XYZ file of C-alpha atoms in Angstrom:
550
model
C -2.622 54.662 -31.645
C -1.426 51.642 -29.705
C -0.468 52.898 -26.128
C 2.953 52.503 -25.577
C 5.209 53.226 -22.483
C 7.774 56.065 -23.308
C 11.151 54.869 -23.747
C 14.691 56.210 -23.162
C 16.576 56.418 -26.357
C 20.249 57.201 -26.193
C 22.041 57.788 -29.776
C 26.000 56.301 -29.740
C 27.753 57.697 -32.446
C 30.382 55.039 -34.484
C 34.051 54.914 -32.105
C 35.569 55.571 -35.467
C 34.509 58.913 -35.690
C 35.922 59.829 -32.227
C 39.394 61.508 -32.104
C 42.301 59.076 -30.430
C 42.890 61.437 -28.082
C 39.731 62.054 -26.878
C 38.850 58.224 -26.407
C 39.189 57.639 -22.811
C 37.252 60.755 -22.031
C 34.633 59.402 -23.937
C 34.552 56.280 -22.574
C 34.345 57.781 -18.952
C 31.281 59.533 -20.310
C 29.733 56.578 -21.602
C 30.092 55.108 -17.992
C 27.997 57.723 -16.348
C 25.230 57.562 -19.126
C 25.100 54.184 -18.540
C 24.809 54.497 -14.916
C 22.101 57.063 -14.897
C 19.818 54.629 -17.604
C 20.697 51.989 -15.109
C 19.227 54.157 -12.182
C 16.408 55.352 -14.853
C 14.801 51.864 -15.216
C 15.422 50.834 -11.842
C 13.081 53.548 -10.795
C 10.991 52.958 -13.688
C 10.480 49.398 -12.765
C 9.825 50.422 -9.142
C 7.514 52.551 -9.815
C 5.100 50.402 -12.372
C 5.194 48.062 -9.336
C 3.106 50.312 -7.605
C -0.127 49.399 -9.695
C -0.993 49.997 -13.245
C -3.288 52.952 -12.363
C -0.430 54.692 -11.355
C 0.890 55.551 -14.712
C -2.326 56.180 -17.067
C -1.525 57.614 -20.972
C -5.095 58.593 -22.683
C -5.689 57.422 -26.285
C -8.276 56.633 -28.581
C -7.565 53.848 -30.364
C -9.261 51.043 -32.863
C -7.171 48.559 -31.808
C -6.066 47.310 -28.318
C -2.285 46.564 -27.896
C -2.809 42.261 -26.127
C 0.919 43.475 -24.078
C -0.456 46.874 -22.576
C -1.468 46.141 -18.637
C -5.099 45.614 -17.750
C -6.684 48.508 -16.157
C -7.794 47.607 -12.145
C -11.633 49.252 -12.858
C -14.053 48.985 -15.983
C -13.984 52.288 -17.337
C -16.220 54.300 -19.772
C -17.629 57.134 -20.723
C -20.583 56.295 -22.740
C -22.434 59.870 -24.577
C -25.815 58.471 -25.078
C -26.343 61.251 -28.011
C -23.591 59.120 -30.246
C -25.811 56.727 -31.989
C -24.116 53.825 -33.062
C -26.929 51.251 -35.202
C -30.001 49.731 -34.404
C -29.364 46.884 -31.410
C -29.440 43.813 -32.872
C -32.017 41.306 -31.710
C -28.732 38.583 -30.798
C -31.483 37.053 -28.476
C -34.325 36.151 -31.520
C -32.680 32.585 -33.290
C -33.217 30.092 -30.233
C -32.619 25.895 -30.104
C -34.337 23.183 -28.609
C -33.682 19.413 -28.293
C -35.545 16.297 -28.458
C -33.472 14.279 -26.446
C -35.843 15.101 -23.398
C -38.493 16.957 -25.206
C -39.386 20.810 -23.452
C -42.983 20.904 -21.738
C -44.812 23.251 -24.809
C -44.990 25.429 -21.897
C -41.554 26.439 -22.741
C -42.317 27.991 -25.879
C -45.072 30.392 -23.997
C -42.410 31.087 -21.400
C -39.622 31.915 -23.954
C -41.661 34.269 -25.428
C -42.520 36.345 -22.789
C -38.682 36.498 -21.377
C -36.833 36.964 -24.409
C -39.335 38.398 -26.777
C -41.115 36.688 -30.077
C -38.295 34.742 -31.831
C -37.391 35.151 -35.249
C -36.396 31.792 -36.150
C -36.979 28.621 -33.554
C -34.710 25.265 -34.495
C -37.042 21.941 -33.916
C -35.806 18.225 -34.398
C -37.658 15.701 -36.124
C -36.634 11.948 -35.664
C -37.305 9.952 -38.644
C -37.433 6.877 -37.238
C -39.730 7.546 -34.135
C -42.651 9.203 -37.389
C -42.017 5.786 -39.459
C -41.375 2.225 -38.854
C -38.864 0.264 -40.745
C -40.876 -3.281 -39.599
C -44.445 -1.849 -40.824
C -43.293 1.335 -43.229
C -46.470 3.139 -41.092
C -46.161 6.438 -40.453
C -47.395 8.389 -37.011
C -47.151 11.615 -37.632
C -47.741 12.384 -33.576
C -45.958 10.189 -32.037
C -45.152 9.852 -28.071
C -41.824 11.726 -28.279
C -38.936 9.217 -26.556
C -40.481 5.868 -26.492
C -37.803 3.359 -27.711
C -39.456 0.845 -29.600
C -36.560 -0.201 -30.946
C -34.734 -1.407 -27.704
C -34.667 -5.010 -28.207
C -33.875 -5.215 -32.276
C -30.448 -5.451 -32.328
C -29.632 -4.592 -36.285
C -31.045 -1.119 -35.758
C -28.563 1.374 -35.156
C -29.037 3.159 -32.076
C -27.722 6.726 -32.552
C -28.713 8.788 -29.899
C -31.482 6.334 -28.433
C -29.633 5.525 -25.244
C -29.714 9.000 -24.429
C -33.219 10.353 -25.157
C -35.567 10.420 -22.526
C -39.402 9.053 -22.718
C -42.092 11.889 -21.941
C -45.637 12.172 -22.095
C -45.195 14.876 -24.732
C -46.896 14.096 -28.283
C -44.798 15.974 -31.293
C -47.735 17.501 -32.143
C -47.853 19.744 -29.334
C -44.031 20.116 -29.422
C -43.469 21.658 -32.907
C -46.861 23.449 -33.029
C -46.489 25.136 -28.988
C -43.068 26.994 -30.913
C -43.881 27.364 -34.040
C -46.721 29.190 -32.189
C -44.409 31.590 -30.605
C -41.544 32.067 -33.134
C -41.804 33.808 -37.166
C -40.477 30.900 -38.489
C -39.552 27.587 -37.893
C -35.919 25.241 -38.846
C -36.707 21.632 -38.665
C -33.813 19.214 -38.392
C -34.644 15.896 -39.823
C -32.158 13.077 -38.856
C -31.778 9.349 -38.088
C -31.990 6.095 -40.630
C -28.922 7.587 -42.110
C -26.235 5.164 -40.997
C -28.540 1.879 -41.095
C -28.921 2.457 -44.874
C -24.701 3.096 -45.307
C -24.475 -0.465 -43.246
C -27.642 -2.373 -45.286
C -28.509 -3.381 -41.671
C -31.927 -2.688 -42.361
C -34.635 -3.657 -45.240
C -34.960 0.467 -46.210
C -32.809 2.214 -49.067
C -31.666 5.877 -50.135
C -35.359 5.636 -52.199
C -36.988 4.753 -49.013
C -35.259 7.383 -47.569
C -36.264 10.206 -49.863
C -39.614 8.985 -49.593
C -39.877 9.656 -45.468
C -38.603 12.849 -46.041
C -40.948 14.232 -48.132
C -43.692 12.843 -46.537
C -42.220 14.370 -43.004
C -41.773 17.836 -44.806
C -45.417 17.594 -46.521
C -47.600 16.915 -43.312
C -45.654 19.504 -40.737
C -45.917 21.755 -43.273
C -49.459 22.072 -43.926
C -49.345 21.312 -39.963
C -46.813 24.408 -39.228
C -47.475 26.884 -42.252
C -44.420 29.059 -41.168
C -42.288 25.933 -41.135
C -39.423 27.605 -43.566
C -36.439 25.700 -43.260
C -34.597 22.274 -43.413
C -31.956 20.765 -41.974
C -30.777 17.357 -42.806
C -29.039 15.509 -40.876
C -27.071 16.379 -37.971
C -23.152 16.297 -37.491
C -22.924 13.610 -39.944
C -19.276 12.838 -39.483
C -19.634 12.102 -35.593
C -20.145 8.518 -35.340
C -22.703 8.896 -32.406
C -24.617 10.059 -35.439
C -24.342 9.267 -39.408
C -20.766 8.236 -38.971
C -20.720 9.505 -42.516
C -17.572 10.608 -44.937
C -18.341 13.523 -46.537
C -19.473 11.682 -49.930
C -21.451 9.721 -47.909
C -23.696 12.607 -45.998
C -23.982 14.268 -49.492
C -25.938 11.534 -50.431
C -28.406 12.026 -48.744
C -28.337 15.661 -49.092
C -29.008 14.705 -52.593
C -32.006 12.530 -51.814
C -33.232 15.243 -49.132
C -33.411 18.265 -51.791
C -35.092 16.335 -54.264
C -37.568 15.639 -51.664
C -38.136 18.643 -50.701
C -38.572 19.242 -54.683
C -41.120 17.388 -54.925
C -42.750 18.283 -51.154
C -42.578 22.107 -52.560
C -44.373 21.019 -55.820
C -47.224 18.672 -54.704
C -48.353 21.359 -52.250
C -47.819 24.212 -54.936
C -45.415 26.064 -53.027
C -43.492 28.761 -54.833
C -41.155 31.898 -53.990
C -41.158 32.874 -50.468
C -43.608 30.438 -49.359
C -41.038 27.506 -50.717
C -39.643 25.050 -48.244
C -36.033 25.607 -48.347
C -32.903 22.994 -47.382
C -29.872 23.384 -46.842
C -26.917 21.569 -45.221
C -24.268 20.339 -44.171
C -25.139 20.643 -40.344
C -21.473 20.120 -39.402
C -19.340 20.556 -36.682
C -15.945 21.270 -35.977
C -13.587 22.708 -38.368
C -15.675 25.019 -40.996
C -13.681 23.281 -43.594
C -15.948 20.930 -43.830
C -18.552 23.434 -45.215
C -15.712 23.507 -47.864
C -16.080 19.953 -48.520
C -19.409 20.005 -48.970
C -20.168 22.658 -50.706
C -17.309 21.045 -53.484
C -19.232 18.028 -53.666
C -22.376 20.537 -54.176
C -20.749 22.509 -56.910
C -19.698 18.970 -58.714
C -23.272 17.876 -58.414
C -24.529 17.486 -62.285
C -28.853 17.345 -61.380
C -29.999 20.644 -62.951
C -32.640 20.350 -59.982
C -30.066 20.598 -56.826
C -30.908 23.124 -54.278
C -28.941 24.782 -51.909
C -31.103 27.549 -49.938
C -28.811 27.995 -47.108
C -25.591 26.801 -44.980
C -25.853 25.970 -41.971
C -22.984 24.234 -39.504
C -22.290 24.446 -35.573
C -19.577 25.840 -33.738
C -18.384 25.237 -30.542
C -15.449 25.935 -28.617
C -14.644 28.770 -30.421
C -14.458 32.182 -28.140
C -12.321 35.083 -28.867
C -11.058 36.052 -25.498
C -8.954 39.466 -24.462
C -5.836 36.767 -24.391
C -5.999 36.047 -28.442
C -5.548 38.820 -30.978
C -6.876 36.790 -34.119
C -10.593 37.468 -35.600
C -10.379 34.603 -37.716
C -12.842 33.317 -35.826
C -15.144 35.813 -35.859
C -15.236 36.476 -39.646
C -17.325 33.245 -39.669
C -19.012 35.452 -42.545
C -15.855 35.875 -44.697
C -14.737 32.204 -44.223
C -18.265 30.840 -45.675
C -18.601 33.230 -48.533
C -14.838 33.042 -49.437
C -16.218 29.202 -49.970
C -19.207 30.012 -51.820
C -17.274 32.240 -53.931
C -14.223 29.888 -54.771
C -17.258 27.352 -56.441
C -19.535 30.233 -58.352
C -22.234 29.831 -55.824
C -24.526 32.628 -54.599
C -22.798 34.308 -51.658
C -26.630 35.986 -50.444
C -28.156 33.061 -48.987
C -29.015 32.928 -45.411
C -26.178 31.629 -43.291
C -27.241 29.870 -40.075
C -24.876 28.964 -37.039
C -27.779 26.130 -35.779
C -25.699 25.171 -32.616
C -23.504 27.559 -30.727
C -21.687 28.049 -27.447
C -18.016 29.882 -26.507
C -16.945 26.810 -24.550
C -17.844 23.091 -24.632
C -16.782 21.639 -21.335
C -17.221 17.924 -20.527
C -17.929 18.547 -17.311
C -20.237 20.260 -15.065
C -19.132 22.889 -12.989
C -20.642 26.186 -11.665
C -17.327 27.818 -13.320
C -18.450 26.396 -16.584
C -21.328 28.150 -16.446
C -20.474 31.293 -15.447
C -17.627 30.973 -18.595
C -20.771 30.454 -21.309
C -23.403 32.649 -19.316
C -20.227 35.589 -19.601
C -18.862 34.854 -23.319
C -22.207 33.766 -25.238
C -22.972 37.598 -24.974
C -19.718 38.723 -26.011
C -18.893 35.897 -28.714
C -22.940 36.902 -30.184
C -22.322 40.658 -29.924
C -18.866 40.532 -31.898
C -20.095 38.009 -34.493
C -23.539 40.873 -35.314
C -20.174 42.838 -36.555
C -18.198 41.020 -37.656
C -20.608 38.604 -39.439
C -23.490 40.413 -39.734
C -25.706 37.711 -42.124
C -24.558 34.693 -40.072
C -27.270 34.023 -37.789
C -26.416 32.283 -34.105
C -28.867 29.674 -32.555
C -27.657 29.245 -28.778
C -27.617 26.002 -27.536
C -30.411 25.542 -25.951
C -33.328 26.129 -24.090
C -33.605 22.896 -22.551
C -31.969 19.436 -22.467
C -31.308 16.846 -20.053
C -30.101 18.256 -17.070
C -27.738 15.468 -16.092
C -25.605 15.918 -19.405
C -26.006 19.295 -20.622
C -26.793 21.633 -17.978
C -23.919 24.349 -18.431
C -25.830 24.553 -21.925
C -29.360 25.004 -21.004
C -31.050 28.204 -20.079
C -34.208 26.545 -18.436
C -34.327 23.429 -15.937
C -37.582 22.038 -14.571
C -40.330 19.456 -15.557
C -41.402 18.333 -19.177
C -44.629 17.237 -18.427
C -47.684 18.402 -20.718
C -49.252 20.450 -18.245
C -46.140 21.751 -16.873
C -46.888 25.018 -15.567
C -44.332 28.282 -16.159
C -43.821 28.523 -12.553
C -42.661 25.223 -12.245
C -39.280 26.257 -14.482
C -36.468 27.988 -13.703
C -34.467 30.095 -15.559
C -30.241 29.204 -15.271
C -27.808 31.604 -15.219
C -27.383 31.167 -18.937
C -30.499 32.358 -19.333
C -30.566 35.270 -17.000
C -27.666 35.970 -19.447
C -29.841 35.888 -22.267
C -32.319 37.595 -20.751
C -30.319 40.947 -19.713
C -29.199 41.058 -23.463
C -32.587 41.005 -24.449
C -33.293 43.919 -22.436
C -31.419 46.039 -25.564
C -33.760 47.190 -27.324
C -34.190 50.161 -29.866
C -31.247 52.021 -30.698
C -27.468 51.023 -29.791
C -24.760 53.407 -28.009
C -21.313 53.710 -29.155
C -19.499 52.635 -26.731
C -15.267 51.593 -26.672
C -15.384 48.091 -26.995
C -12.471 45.725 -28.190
C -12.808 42.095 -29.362
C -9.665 41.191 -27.665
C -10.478 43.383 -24.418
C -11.190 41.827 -20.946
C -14.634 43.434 -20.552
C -17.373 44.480 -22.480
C -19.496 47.096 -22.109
C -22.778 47.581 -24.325
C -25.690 50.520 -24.188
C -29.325 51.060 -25.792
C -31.923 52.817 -25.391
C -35.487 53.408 -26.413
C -38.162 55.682 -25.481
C -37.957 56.709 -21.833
C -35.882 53.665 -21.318
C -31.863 53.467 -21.175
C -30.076 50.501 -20.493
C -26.506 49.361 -19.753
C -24.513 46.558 -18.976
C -20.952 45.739 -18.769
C -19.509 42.257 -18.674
C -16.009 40.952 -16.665
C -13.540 38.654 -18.001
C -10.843 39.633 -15.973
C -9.922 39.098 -12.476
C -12.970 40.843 -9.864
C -12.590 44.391 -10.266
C -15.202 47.822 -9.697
C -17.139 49.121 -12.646
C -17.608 52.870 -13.017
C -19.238 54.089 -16.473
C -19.916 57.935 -16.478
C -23.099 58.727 -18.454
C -23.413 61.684 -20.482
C -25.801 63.683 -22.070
C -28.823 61.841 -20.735
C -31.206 64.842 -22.127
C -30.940 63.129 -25.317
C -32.918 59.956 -24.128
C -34.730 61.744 -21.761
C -35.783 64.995 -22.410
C -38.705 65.643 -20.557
C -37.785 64.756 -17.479
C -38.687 67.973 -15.506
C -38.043 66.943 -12.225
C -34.463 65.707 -13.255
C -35.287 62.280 -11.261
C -34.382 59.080 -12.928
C -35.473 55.840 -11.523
C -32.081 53.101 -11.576
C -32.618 49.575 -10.948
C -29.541 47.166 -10.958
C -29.359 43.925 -11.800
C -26.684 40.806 -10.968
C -25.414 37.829 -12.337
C -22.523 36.037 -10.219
C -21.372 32.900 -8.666
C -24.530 33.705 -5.981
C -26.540 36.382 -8.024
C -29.448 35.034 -10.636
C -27.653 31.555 -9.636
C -30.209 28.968 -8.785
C -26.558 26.639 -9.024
C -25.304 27.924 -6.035
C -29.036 28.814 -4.625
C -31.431 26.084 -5.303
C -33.900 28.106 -3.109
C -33.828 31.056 -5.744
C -36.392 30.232 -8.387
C -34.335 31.508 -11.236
C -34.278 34.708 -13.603
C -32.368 38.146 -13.342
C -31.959 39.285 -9.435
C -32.406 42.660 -8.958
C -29.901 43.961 -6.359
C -30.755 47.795 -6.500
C -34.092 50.045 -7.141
C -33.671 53.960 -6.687
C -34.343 57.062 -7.449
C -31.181 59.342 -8.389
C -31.025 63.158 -9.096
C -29.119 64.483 -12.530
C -27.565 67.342 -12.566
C -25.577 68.582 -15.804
C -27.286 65.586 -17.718
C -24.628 63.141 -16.135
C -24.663 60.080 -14.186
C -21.872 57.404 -12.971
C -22.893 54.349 -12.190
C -21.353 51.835 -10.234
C -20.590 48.542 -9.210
C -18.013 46.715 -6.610
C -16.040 44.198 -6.969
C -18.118 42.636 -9.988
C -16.908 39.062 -10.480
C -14.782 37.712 -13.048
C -17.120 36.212 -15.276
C -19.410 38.327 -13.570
C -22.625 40.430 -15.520
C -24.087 43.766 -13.824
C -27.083 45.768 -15.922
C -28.279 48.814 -15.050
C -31.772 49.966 -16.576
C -33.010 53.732 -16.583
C -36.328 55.167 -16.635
C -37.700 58.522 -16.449
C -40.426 59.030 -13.492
């Protein structure tokens, strides 16, 4: 049930069913009654104004009333013997950029922090693998080097923003397809010089380069799976596209991959699959695409997943509405409205809670608290939608609150030479969750969040602030049931911080990045309990605790 305040009811019976004579007695009465309520809620009022802890009603409840008053402390009492599901790996679908290509050191480094990824998103630009002035293709091209600067009908797309590096593609795409199951390749560019016949090149041309592209990485990558075309068509630093226009080349793209699939007899599982519309924004236009799908008459169309991007969108304690979370619902709602399969994989490619244009340390600490929160919700919510975070690494002049690594690109870039953001210390403590999850009381629309796992000999658990700085206290119960060998009923406990000066090479450009550990000790159980604890954790602010037996 919803917690409510008790309330003072009074019941006033109809003045026509009072006896004349007794009428001014009654209304005497009704003076004093009203009196006494006034004193009532006077006193009432005074006394709330004493703190919300002072008035505490219990309840168990699936829903969280958005009016009720914030509690002052984080609060649980998490019974590690109530298993919940398996944790989900929210950590294994990861994003990286070419506009200032990663050192493949990255990919190495990525692995050993987060674990092996399931799914790694790479870029290919078509124009930097083939020339429009010599239709030659170099398949391992210098990644960045504008050799289009000075021709002035080419359009530039995201060229004044990508960096030059001494990084070959080669030794991009293969370094993470090394170190992830499977591979998403986004293939873009050429797109809006063939809408504006700027160029000597056509949609045939176009289909052309894209099978050829999807043909030689490939047999280079054998785990490459997936492909993306295009990217965010309808932004005009991009495609500039209508939707008719994009689908286009969707059209040309699945044919190409067609063909790709058959002239390296590829069939079932080891097919290259495509899939579209790459969008961003409103998910409506996932609608519009997938209309312009359904209307398509080539028996030969393909359509092996959706994928789109969403930013901006967070589900804070503030909002009661899941409609953003049941991204899941939304997509197959649209699947099912035009008879298409509602089982296909359905990828978020690009994701973060907030999209600020600036760059503040605030901004941040905003993604590096709700990422965890908006990926946890969505693996129940939306269960088959999987979320790529934008993104490892970028430049750091435009999309730092993004990135979860800073440092050099340079081939031999060394792992010591990058630094992990707070982002990615973020990242990192939810990849510490590992095994099998804890029910724990958590809310969509509550102003914390508080998970739990744990696998052999190993409990962890972390709570997360959106409110205003406030203690954490969690009582832990039952711990025999993760550790129940433990003889000498010692436990060791080591904390870890993220804040505005914890984990925050921002704030600290001394600190060379990754999780801080604030606390190591040994603690004592008695009656298979433990409370752990934390002051004054931040608003925005992430504490983990992680448990082993001696």
């Amino acid at each position: 049930m919803i917690r409510q305040n008790s309330q003072i009811r009074m019941k006033i019976h109809h003045a026509s069913s009072i006896r004349p004579l007794r009428t001014n007695y009654f209304r005497m009465k009704m003076k004093v009654i009203h009196k006494k309520f006034l004193l009532v809620v006077s006193l009432l009022m005074i006394f709330f104004s004493l703190g919300t802890n002072a008035f505490v009603i219990n309840s168990v409840s699936s829903v969280e009333s958005d009016n009720q008053d914030k509690p002052s402390t984080i609060t649980r009492t998490i019974d590690v013997s109530k298993y919940y599901r398996p944790f989900p790996e929210l950590v294994a679908h990861r994003n990286t950029s070419l506009q200032k290509a990663p050192a493949p050191v990255l990919a190495e480094l990525s692995n050993k922090v987060f674990g092996r990824a399931k799914i790694t998103r790479c870029w290919l630009n078509l124009d930097e693998m083939w020339d429009y002035r010599t239709h030659e293709f170099n398949f391992n091209f210098r990644i960045g080097v504008d050799k289009y600067k000075d021709e002035k009908e080419k359009f530039r797309e995201t060229w004044d923003s990508e960096q030059e590096t001494n990084i070959h593609f080669y030794d991009y795409l293969k370094a993470f397809a090394n170190h992830s199951d499977e591979v998403v390749l986004c293939l873009r560019r050429y797109e809006r010089d063939i809408l504006d016949k700027t160029l000597n090149i056509s949609l045939d041309d176009y289909k052309i380069i894209f099978k050829n592209a999807v043909k030689h990485y490939k047999v280079l990558c054998p785990n490459l799976r997936y492909v993306e075309v295009g990217n965010e068509y309808h932004l005009k630093g991009f495609m500039g596209a209508t939707e008719e226009e994009y689908y286009r080349f969707y059209a040309q793209a699945y044919m190409a991959v067609n063909e790709a699939n058959e002239e390296l007899g590829l069939a079932g599982a080891d097919r290259v699959l495509v899939g579209g519309p790459v969008s961003t924004g409103h998910v409506s236009r996932v609608d519009k695409f997938l209309a312009l799908y359904a209307a398509d008459q080539n028996v030969a169309k393909r359509l092996d997943f959706v994928s789109w991007h969403d930013y901006h969108q967070v589900v804070t304690y503030k909002e009661d509405t899941l409609t953003i979370i049941n991204r899941e619902k939304t997509v197959c709602d649209y699947l099912s409205k035009y008879g298409l399969p509602v089982n296909i994989p359905l990828f978020l490619t690009e994701h973060q809670p907030y999209h600020f244009s600036e760059d503040k340390v605030e901004y941040h600490m905003a993604n590096t608290a709700y990422l965890p929160h908006s990926l946890y919700f969505n693996s129940i919510y939306s269960p088959n939608i999987n979320i790529f975070p934008w993104v490892l690494y970028h430049i750091r002049e435009k999309q730092i609150r993004f990135m979860w690594f800073d440092g050099p690109n340079e081939p031999d870039t060394k792992e010591a030479e990058l630094r992990m953001l707070p982002l990615g210390a973020s990242m990192k403590m939810l990849s510490m969750h590992k095994g099998n999850e804890i029910q724990v009381d958590n809310f969509i629309s509550r102003d914390n969040l508080v998970l739990a796992s744990y696998k052999k000999n190993s409990l962890v658990v972390e709570a997360v602030n959106y409110g205003n700085q406030r203690d954490v206290i969690l009582s832990v119960k039952n711990l025999k049931d993760v550790f129940p060998s433990s003889k000498s009923g010692k436990l060791r406990l080591k904390k870890y911080l993220i804040d505005s000066k914890r984990s925050n090479c921002l704030t600290n450009p001394d600190y060379k990045g990754g999780i801080e550990q604030v606390e190591d000790r040994w603690v004592n159980i008695t009656g298979s309990r433990l409370t752990l604890k934390h002051d004054a954790l931040e608003e925005n602010g992430l504490v983990l605790w992680e448990i082993t037996k001696k």
